[in-house]
Amino acid sequence: MTDSPRRAPATRVGATPAGRRQLRRALASAAVDLFAANGYEATTVDDIAAAAGVGRRTFFRYFDAKDDVLFANHDEIVAEMEDAFAAADPARDPVEVACDAVGLVLDSYAAELDVSLKRFALTRTVPSLRDKEVATVDRYQRVLARYLQARYEQQGDAAASLRAAVAAAAIAAANNHVLRRWLRTGGEDDIKVRAAEAFALVVAAFRAPRADPATVVAVMTTATPLHEVVAQVGEILRHP
Amino acid sequence: MTDSPRRAPATRVGATPAGRRQLRRALASAAVDLFAANGYEATTVDDIAAAAGVGRRTFFRYFDAKDDVLFANHDEIVAEMEDAFAAADPARDPVEVACDAVGLVLDSYAAELDVSLKRFALTRTVPSLRDKEVATVDRYQRVLARYLQARYEQQGDAAASLRAAVAAAAIAAANNHVLRRWLRTGGEDDIKVRAAEAFALVVAAFRAPRADPATVVAVMTTATPLHEVVAQVGEILRHP
DNA sequence: AGCCTAACGGCACTCAGTGCCGTTAGCAAG
DNA sequence: CTTGCTAACGGCACTGAGTGCCGTTAGGCT
């Protein structure tokens, strides 16, 4: 029970779009505080609405469900990701582009660390919230998969749909892994560096698809250093 | 609206464990039929209980929530998967073992095709059921990740946790992709063959981790056929 | 046959989520 | 300043999911 977030009555705030955003944030903020203080189930929607100085009915005009309030900025992030895909360099490796895009999620979590930590504590404790978060991640993952599939198809990959789904899942998993470790340590170490390391593993695994199982011949002189031989053969095997 | 599944009153069925299983199945079956006939939201728990010849309160003694009834056999499958891991050959590639284990999900879906198709139609239509399914898949995925992490750690992989999470996500995604395509076609083609193809892609991407970036030397006579050279070098690069 | 455990049904309650409608703030035009 | 329109808001009432409680009784065990 921190400082009670009793907002001003704020009569008819949502008349203007800016006012609507403000009230949305106020509701989300009040909800997170109440959840952290009293627990999720023990907090009713009436409590949240009262803390934000609005009626219960108004809450449901801003959020479809009680648990949606914890993932308020989800839609904005998805929109940002799609913008990033639209503006992406078509020459870059698709998986790298997708990793960059999913990095936007990390940015938004890092931008409001206190909220992220409280939400993390809740999603670890309350099963229904954990499920909700998983569903949220799944939406990111679908956006990734859609972009990857388009790129793979345009590369003529016969298994574009499958490869896109698998790569998207891998990227999302790497992202979540980094995110959870980071939150578990209270947001100490540099999350972007950790993410880059994790994404490197994924990028290495999901390089551009081998067009078909052709036989590849690599020829080097015996004077070539051994590490060079290994590197080149490995590279060739990945990009025949 | 097929034949109305009005079960016998069945007084005190759950006295014996076998009876409990039977009633669980009866409730699940009645629920699926009603959902398919009248829609998910339009079907109340009272309807399901009445169709199975029990009281509403009894339904909630068999299932924690209304949507749980659609994924009734989930726990059994998880248990089967863990048995499979416990009995798995420790010498096999971990990802291959995990792919085999997740194949048990495909088996259970194929075993009761009619239910699977109805559930698929529902999860495609009702958002809350889609989320529930995603959460269910996440549980499989966690079991996979746990096994993979143990195997990777015992191989001395420093990034065991990350690699396990990513590989598990990839396997689950491949499994779901195959499963959805199969259900979309009404269960026509051979799902195990499709799954094997999809898993091959994942296995290739997530071979056992290189223990450390050591330099590896492969020596072969110039008489070795080229495809043999490529195969052996590739194998050595994956298992140094 | 009789006891005793627990499965069952029913009741009452909380709370999430929704439809409906009267009220009124806030904006625009005269 | 006044009038009128639009929509945000609150309140009310309702449905249905999920839960605690308890009386009843089926059915296994001795």
XYZ file of C-alpha atoms (C1' of nucleotides) in Angstrom:
540
model
C 0.000 0.000 0.000
C 2.069 2.905 -1.280
C 0.741 6.420 -1.655
C -2.900 6.029 -2.567
C -3.237 7.081 -6.200
C -6.516 8.930 -5.804
C -6.786 10.936 -9.026
C -8.828 14.082 -9.452
C -12.453 13.547 -10.531
C -11.466 14.630 -14.038
C -14.911 15.194 -15.422
C -15.322 14.321 -19.094
C -11.630 13.838 -19.800
C -12.083 11.675 -22.851
C -13.629 14.369 -24.961
C -10.364 14.914 -26.823
C -8.050 12.138 -28.084
C -5.244 13.414 -25.871
C -7.577 13.232 -22.914
C -8.470 9.656 -23.776
C -4.809 8.635 -23.802
C -4.294 10.390 -20.490
C -7.192 8.579 -18.838
C -6.017 5.269 -20.268
C -2.633 5.805 -18.682
C -4.213 6.888 -15.413
C -6.334 3.746 -15.308
C -3.388 1.510 -16.147
C -1.216 3.199 -13.555
C -3.847 2.956 -10.851
C -4.430 -0.695 -11.703
C -0.755 -1.644 -11.520
C -0.379 0.071 -8.168
C -3.451 -1.612 -6.730
C -2.457 -5.014 -8.087
C 1.009 -4.668 -6.595
C -0.362 -3.528 -3.255
C -3.388 -5.770 -2.727
C -2.960 -8.566 -5.268
C -4.667 -9.137 -8.594
C -7.760 -11.100 -7.600
C -8.335 -9.017 -4.500
C -8.523 -5.887 -6.646
C -11.886 -5.343 -8.298
C -12.549 -3.252 -11.356
C -14.559 -0.962 -9.098
C -11.409 -0.320 -7.078
C -9.407 0.593 -10.168
C -12.083 2.874 -11.528
C -12.533 4.564 -8.167
C -8.781 5.097 -7.837
C -8.758 6.774 -11.242
C -11.786 8.838 -10.308
C -14.150 7.369 -12.883
C -17.056 4.968 -12.853
C -16.789 1.244 -13.289
C -18.602 1.428 -16.623
C -16.016 3.845 -17.968
C -13.210 1.405 -17.232
C -14.738 -1.055 -19.677
C -14.935 1.661 -22.303
C -11.138 1.912 -22.163
C -10.229 -1.754 -21.686
C -12.043 -4.834 -22.881
C -11.174 -6.828 -19.801
C -9.605 -6.485 -16.392
C -6.361 -8.135 -17.434
C -6.002 -5.974 -20.547
C -5.069 -3.078 -18.298
C -1.729 -4.729 -17.570
C -0.788 -4.801 -21.257
C -2.085 -1.377 -22.147
C 0.623 -0.348 -24.604
C 0.594 -3.636 -26.475
C -1.191 -2.300 -29.519
C 1.199 0.607 -29.901
C 4.193 -1.719 -29.886
C 2.648 -3.938 -32.531
C 2.043 -0.855 -34.652
C 5.666 0.230 -34.180
C 6.857 -3.199 -35.232
C 4.810 -3.105 -38.383
C 6.157 0.347 -39.187
C 9.670 -1.013 -38.695
C 8.958 -3.823 -41.138
C 7.515 -1.463 -43.689
C 10.627 0.710 -43.500
C 13.115 -2.172 -43.386
C 15.878 -2.559 -45.943
C 14.781 -5.416 -48.246
C 18.396 -6.461 -48.687
C 19.021 -7.255 -45.035
C 18.707 -10.735 -43.620
C 15.023 -11.217 -42.696
C 15.799 -12.721 -39.308
C 18.028 -9.797 -38.396
C 15.286 -7.360 -39.326
C 12.823 -9.318 -37.199
C 15.231 -9.318 -34.263
C 15.575 -5.559 -34.524
C 11.815 -5.170 -34.622
C 11.258 -7.332 -31.556
C 13.868 -5.210 -29.834
C 11.194 -2.525 -29.713
C 9.475 -4.636 -27.102
C 12.591 -4.559 -24.973
C 12.781 -0.798 -25.386
C 9.233 -0.303 -24.190
C 9.853 -2.529 -21.187
C 13.036 -0.681 -20.333
C 11.320 2.687 -20.780
C 9.070 2.086 -17.782
C 11.067 -0.222 -15.574
C 8.934 0.114 -12.442
C 5.783 -0.970 -14.245
C 7.639 -3.803 -15.956
C 8.898 -5.136 -12.635
C 5.461 -5.044 -11.048
C 3.919 -6.731 -14.052
C 6.642 -9.353 -13.999
C 5.941 -10.117 -10.353
C 2.267 -10.517 -11.235
C 2.743 -12.704 -14.285
C 4.997 -14.974 -12.262
C 2.433 -15.327 -9.500
C -1.017 -15.297 -11.081
C -1.602 -18.119 -13.580
C -4.274 -16.304 -15.554
C -1.953 -13.349 -16.058
C 0.825 -15.632 -17.169
C -1.523 -17.052 -19.792
C -2.485 -13.561 -20.837
C 1.141 -12.621 -21.307
C 1.760 -15.745 -23.341
C -1.146 -14.778 -25.569
C 0.328 -11.305 -25.919
C 3.685 -12.692 -26.948
C 1.898 -14.883 -29.452
C 0.563 -11.765 -31.142
C 4.060 -10.366 -31.523
C 5.130 -13.701 -32.854
C 2.408 -13.688 -35.498
C 3.508 -10.291 -36.718
C 7.072 -11.544 -36.993
C 5.953 -14.681 -38.800
C 3.925 -12.701 -41.306
C 6.900 -10.547 -42.239
C 9.289 -13.476 -42.417
C 6.904 -15.494 -44.553
C 6.592 -12.674 -47.058
C 10.363 -12.353 -47.254
C 10.922 -16.093 -47.601
C 8.244 -16.454 -50.247
C 9.782 -13.692 -52.227
C 13.048 -15.605 -51.998
C 11.262 -18.573 -53.556
C 11.390 -20.745 -50.463
C 8.980 -23.651 -50.829
C 8.682 -24.053 -47.054
C 8.347 -20.319 -46.423
C 5.366 -20.608 -44.119
C 6.930 -23.274 -41.930
C 10.328 -21.636 -41.781
C 8.757 -18.293 -40.927
C 6.698 -19.767 -38.103
C 9.698 -21.575 -36.636
C 12.035 -18.604 -36.911
C 9.449 -16.257 -35.422
C 8.991 -18.593 -32.478
C 12.730 -18.781 -31.958
C 13.100 -15.001 -32.041
C 10.232 -14.514 -29.616
C 11.674 -17.133 -27.287
C 15.104 -15.514 -27.311
C 13.521 -12.149 -26.650
C 11.494 -13.486 -23.736
C 14.446 -15.302 -22.287
C 16.546 -12.163 -22.222
C 13.645 -10.112 -20.940
C 12.866 -12.456 -18.066
C 16.463 -12.753 -16.962
C 16.744 -9.005 -17.058
C 13.602 -8.493 -15.012
C 14.643 -11.160 -12.541
C 17.811 -9.200 -11.790
C 15.760 -6.050 -11.336
C 16.871 -4.465 -14.596
C 20.567 -4.304 -13.736
C 22.708 -5.330 -16.671
C 22.529 -3.925 -20.193
C 19.583 -5.593 -21.820
C 20.462 -4.593 -25.376
C 23.837 -6.302 -25.169
C 22.281 -9.461 -23.792
C 19.670 -9.359 -26.511
C 22.287 -8.989 -29.207
C 24.072 -12.093 -27.914
C 20.847 -14.091 -27.844
C 19.755 -12.938 -31.270
C 23.139 -13.881 -32.686
C 22.397 -17.470 -31.734
C 19.071 -17.337 -33.521
C 20.417 -15.612 -36.604
C 23.143 -18.221 -36.902
C 20.581 -21.005 -36.715
C 18.142 -19.492 -39.197
C 20.277 -18.105 -41.936
C 18.683 -17.698 -45.328
C 17.376 -21.086 -46.431
C 19.451 -23.453 -48.476
C 17.710 -23.366 -51.847
C 17.910 -27.129 -52.337
C 20.184 -29.895 -51.034
C 22.812 -29.425 -53.690
C 26.311 -30.779 -53.434
C 28.778 -28.033 -52.629
C 32.476 -28.170 -53.313
C 34.951 -25.948 -51.511
C 38.469 -25.750 -52.800
C 41.331 -24.160 -50.885
C 45.078 -24.432 -51.057
C 46.910 -26.327 -48.358
C 48.449 -23.004 -47.394
C 45.104 -21.743 -46.050
C 45.073 -21.439 -42.231
C 42.937 -24.091 -40.629
C 40.557 -21.682 -38.890
C 40.024 -20.013 -42.211
C 39.166 -23.344 -43.804
C 36.647 -24.143 -41.134
C 35.054 -20.691 -41.309
C 34.733 -20.782 -45.062
C 33.332 -24.284 -45.204
C 30.845 -23.454 -42.499
C 29.775 -20.336 -44.312
C 29.438 -22.182 -47.588
C 27.379 -24.919 -45.979
C 24.987 -22.300 -44.682
C 24.809 -20.343 -47.959
C 25.332 -22.803 -50.774
C -27.170 -29.802 -33.975
C -26.361 -33.501 -34.235
C -27.992 -36.198 -32.127
C -28.622 -34.621 -28.732
C -26.091 -36.153 -26.305
C -28.448 -36.532 -23.367
C -26.604 -38.943 -21.077
C -28.180 -41.148 -18.463
C -28.514 -39.634 -14.971
C -25.535 -41.711 -13.833
C -25.896 -41.219 -10.111
C -22.615 -41.098 -8.169
C -20.406 -42.181 -11.040
C -17.226 -40.699 -9.661
C -16.996 -43.021 -6.684
C -14.315 -45.062 -8.427
C -11.340 -43.650 -10.394
C -12.569 -45.369 -13.540
C -15.927 -43.746 -13.047
C -14.307 -40.357 -12.652
C -12.479 -40.722 -15.949
C -15.686 -41.809 -17.607
C -17.609 -38.796 -16.359
C -14.778 -36.486 -17.374
C -14.958 -37.857 -20.874
C -18.729 -37.588 -20.901
C -18.574 -33.948 -19.845
C -15.900 -33.137 -22.403
C -17.805 -34.909 -25.143
C -21.059 -33.169 -24.292
C -19.291 -29.817 -24.169
C -17.654 -30.228 -27.563
C -20.936 -31.226 -29.154
C -22.790 -28.299 -27.633
C -20.045 -25.838 -28.557
C -20.036 -27.076 -32.126
C -23.820 -26.945 -32.355
C -24.673 -23.699 -30.558
C -21.381 -21.845 -30.269
C -19.064 -21.401 -27.327
C -20.463 -18.310 -25.626
C -24.048 -19.350 -26.219
C -23.409 -22.591 -24.330
C -23.557 -22.244 -20.549
C -21.963 -24.558 -18.051
C -25.477 -25.452 -16.964
C -26.154 -26.731 -20.468
C -23.048 -28.903 -20.450
C -23.770 -30.323 -17.020
C -27.380 -31.005 -17.924
C -26.343 -32.754 -21.141
C -24.038 -34.995 -19.119
C -26.762 -35.614 -16.573
C -25.015 -33.973 -13.627
C -25.361 -30.749 -11.714
C -23.588 -27.550 -12.527
C -21.532 -27.770 -9.342
C -20.221 -31.156 -10.346
C -18.859 -29.779 -13.590
C -16.541 -27.509 -11.655
C -15.332 -30.458 -9.610
C -14.042 -32.009 -12.841
C -12.798 -28.890 -14.620
C -11.435 -25.691 -13.167
C -13.001 -23.536 -15.847
C -15.368 -23.703 -18.752
C -12.612 -23.565 -21.353
C -10.611 -26.321 -19.655
C -13.147 -28.820 -20.905
C -11.837 -28.339 -24.453
C -8.314 -29.400 -23.465
C -9.308 -32.233 -21.180
C -6.513 -34.656 -22.041
C -3.783 -32.065 -21.806
C -2.413 -33.293 -18.502
C -2.173 -36.877 -19.704
C -0.159 -35.821 -22.733
C 2.254 -33.832 -20.602
C 2.702 -36.854 -18.378
C 3.373 -39.036 -21.426
C 5.949 -36.573 -22.652
C 7.769 -36.616 -19.351
C 7.746 -40.400 -19.357
C 9.232 -40.323 -22.833
C 12.004 -38.038 -21.648
C 12.750 -40.208 -18.661
C 13.059 -43.262 -20.908
C 14.972 -41.515 -23.690
C 18.377 -42.696 -24.819
C 20.897 -40.187 -23.392
C 23.099 -40.623 -26.443
C 20.528 -39.354 -28.935
C 20.449 -35.778 -30.122
C 18.361 -33.819 -27.574
C 16.359 -31.982 -30.223
C 15.476 -35.256 -31.920
C 14.253 -36.679 -28.631
C 12.178 -33.573 -28.036
C 10.677 -33.799 -31.505
C 9.692 -37.397 -30.862
C 8.119 -36.420 -27.556
C 6.086 -33.616 -29.067
C 4.931 -36.086 -31.658
C 2.796 -37.559 -28.887
C 0.654 -34.452 -29.183
C 0.084 -35.193 -32.841
C -0.825 -38.764 -31.974
C -3.431 -37.685 -29.472
C -4.932 -35.244 -31.952
C -5.025 -37.881 -34.650
C -6.536 -40.423 -32.279
C -9.765 -38.439 -31.969
C -9.999 -36.595 -35.242
C -13.598 -35.472 -34.911
C -12.976 -33.742 -31.600
C -9.792 -32.181 -32.938
C -11.604 -30.717 -35.914
C -14.371 -29.237 -33.784
C -11.851 -27.791 -31.354
C -9.884 -26.356 -34.243
C -12.969 -24.643 -35.607
C -13.566 -23.150 -32.175
C -10.013 -21.970 -31.543
C -10.016 -20.285 -34.935
C -13.264 -18.475 -34.187
C -13.308 -17.606 -30.484
C -10.431 -15.347 -29.382
C -10.482 -16.476 -25.765
C -10.170 -20.102 -26.846
C -7.303 -19.253 -29.134
C -5.525 -17.672 -26.176
C -6.259 -20.726 -24.100
C -4.748 -22.964 -26.732
C -1.674 -20.793 -26.922
C -1.295 -21.105 -23.165
C -1.657 -24.870 -23.489
C 1.065 -25.018 -26.103
C 3.237 -22.933 -23.827
C 3.017 -25.656 -21.209
C 4.239 -28.264 -23.668
C 6.978 -25.892 -24.628
C 8.118 -25.498 -21.034
C 8.380 -29.242 -20.623
C 10.486 -29.443 -23.760
C 12.673 -26.581 -22.593
C 13.269 -28.187 -19.227
C 14.479 -31.410 -20.809
C 16.637 -29.633 -23.370
C 18.197 -27.410 -20.740
C 19.180 -30.404 -18.629
C 20.743 -32.084 -21.630
C 22.596 -28.959 -22.720
C 23.874 -28.246 -19.250
C 25.165 -31.763 -18.962
C 26.977 -31.130 -22.244
C 28.615 -28.136 -20.600
C 26.854 -25.549 -22.723
C 27.229 -22.111 -21.150
C 24.082 -20.817 -22.859
C 22.078 -23.958 -22.073
C 19.037 -22.131 -20.773
C 18.776 -19.799 -23.743
C 19.439 -22.461 -26.317
C 16.886 -24.757 -24.704
C 14.198 -22.071 -24.666
C 14.810 -21.176 -28.302
C 14.931 -24.768 -29.490
C 11.794 -25.666 -27.550
C 9.959 -22.740 -29.108
C 11.095 -23.793 -32.567
C 9.959 -27.367 -32.026
C 6.590 -26.278 -30.699
C 6.140 -23.914 -33.623
C 6.969 -26.610 -36.139
C 4.565 -28.965 -34.422
C 1.764 -26.411 -34.439
C 2.377 -25.502 -38.030
C 2.060 -29.093 -39.140
C -0.917 -29.643 -36.887
C -2.832 -26.623 -38.162
C -2.205 -27.410 -41.800
C -3.358 -30.942 -41.182
C -6.528 -29.835 -39.429
C -7.252 -27.248 -42.109
C -7.302 -30.010 -44.712
C -9.635 -32.051 -42.526
C -6.979 -34.576 -41.514
C -6.289 -35.884 -44.985
C -2.579 -36.357 -45.582
C -0.186 -38.321 -43.404
C 0.592 -36.079 -40.479
C 3.585 -38.068 -39.242
C 5.367 -37.697 -42.567
C 4.700 -33.961 -42.624
C 5.919 -33.682 -39.071
C 9.118 -35.531 -39.863
C 9.840 -33.073 -42.668
C 9.197 -30.097 -40.429
C 11.243 -31.484 -37.568
C 14.140 -32.149 -39.928
C 14.335 -28.422 -40.533
C 14.447 -27.731 -36.814
C 16.946 -30.453 -36.038
C 19.257 -29.141 -38.734
C 19.092 -25.656 -37.259
C 19.604 -26.724 -33.651
C 22.209 -29.419 -33.708
C 24.039 -30.045 -30.464
C 25.984 -26.935 -29.535
C 29.630 -26.621 -30.385
C 31.245 -27.060 -26.989
C 33.641 -24.165 -27.554
C 35.021 -22.436 -30.633
C 37.905 -24.825 -31.041
C 39.680 -25.308 -34.310
C 38.717 -28.585 -35.921
C 40.797 -30.351 -38.509
C 39.349 -32.844 -40.937
C 41.698 -34.937 -42.996
C 40.613 -36.962 -45.987
C 42.385 -38.381 -49.002
C 41.810 -36.753 -52.362
C 40.174 -40.011 -53.388
C 37.194 -39.335 -51.118
C 33.999 -38.579 -53.089
C 32.991 -34.947 -52.856
C 29.594 -35.535 -51.253
C 31.297 -37.636 -48.653
C 33.708 -34.819 -47.903
C 30.884 -32.314 -47.471
C 28.908 -34.678 -45.275
C 31.822 -35.457 -43.027
C 32.921 -31.851 -42.674
C 29.375 -30.801 -41.890
C 29.046 -33.531 -39.306
C 32.340 -32.608 -37.704
C 31.424 -28.937 -37.588
C 28.225 -29.795 -35.750
C 29.809 -32.283 -33.342
C 33.372 -31.156 -32.757
C -26.518 -55.181 7.957
C -24.510 -51.000 9.393
C -21.016 -47.454 9.352
C -18.392 -43.860 7.066
C -16.384 -41.554 3.535
C -16.963 -38.567 -0.186
C -19.503 -37.579 -4.394
C -23.237 -34.899 -5.508
C -26.701 -31.146 -5.883
C -28.388 -26.993 -4.558
C -28.185 -22.489 -2.661
C -26.263 -18.130 -2.189
C -22.732 -15.037 -3.077
C -18.938 -12.217 -5.583
C -17.406 -10.267 -9.511
C -16.435 -9.739 -14.614
C -18.565 -8.111 -18.528
C -22.627 -5.976 -21.242
C -26.829 -3.495 -22.816
C -29.573 0.414 -21.980
C -30.617 4.996 -20.934
C -30.810 9.403 -18.641
C -27.595 13.154 -17.677
C -24.520 16.589 -18.796
C -20.076 18.531 -20.242
C -18.148 20.666 -24.051
C -18.217 22.457 -28.577
C -20.313 25.050 -32.533
C -23.394 28.220 -34.645
C -26.549 32.077 -34.378
C -25.151 34.919 -24.213
C -28.141 31.408 -25.745
C -29.484 27.309 -28.126
C -28.714 22.868 -29.841
C -26.148 18.780 -30.873
C -22.922 15.140 -29.883
C -20.818 11.862 -27.153
C -18.574 10.803 -22.777
C -20.015 9.379 -18.492
C -22.382 7.048 -14.604
C -25.746 4.196 -12.911
C -28.769 0.388 -13.108
C -29.941 -4.124 -14.051
C -28.900 -8.452 -15.973
C -26.254 -12.771 -17.396
C -22.973 -16.115 -16.468
C -18.483 -17.907 -14.546
C -16.530 -19.479 -10.482
C -16.649 -20.567 -5.266
C -17.859 -21.679 -0.381
C -20.960 -24.127 2.353
C -23.862 -27.740 3.717
C -27.352 -31.300 3.781
C -28.146 -35.651 1.442
C -27.131 -40.122 0.118
C -24.862 -43.620 -2.804
C -21.750 -47.127 -2.359
C -17.562 -49.352 -0.637
C -15.780 -51.679 3.460
C -15.901 -54.361 7.721
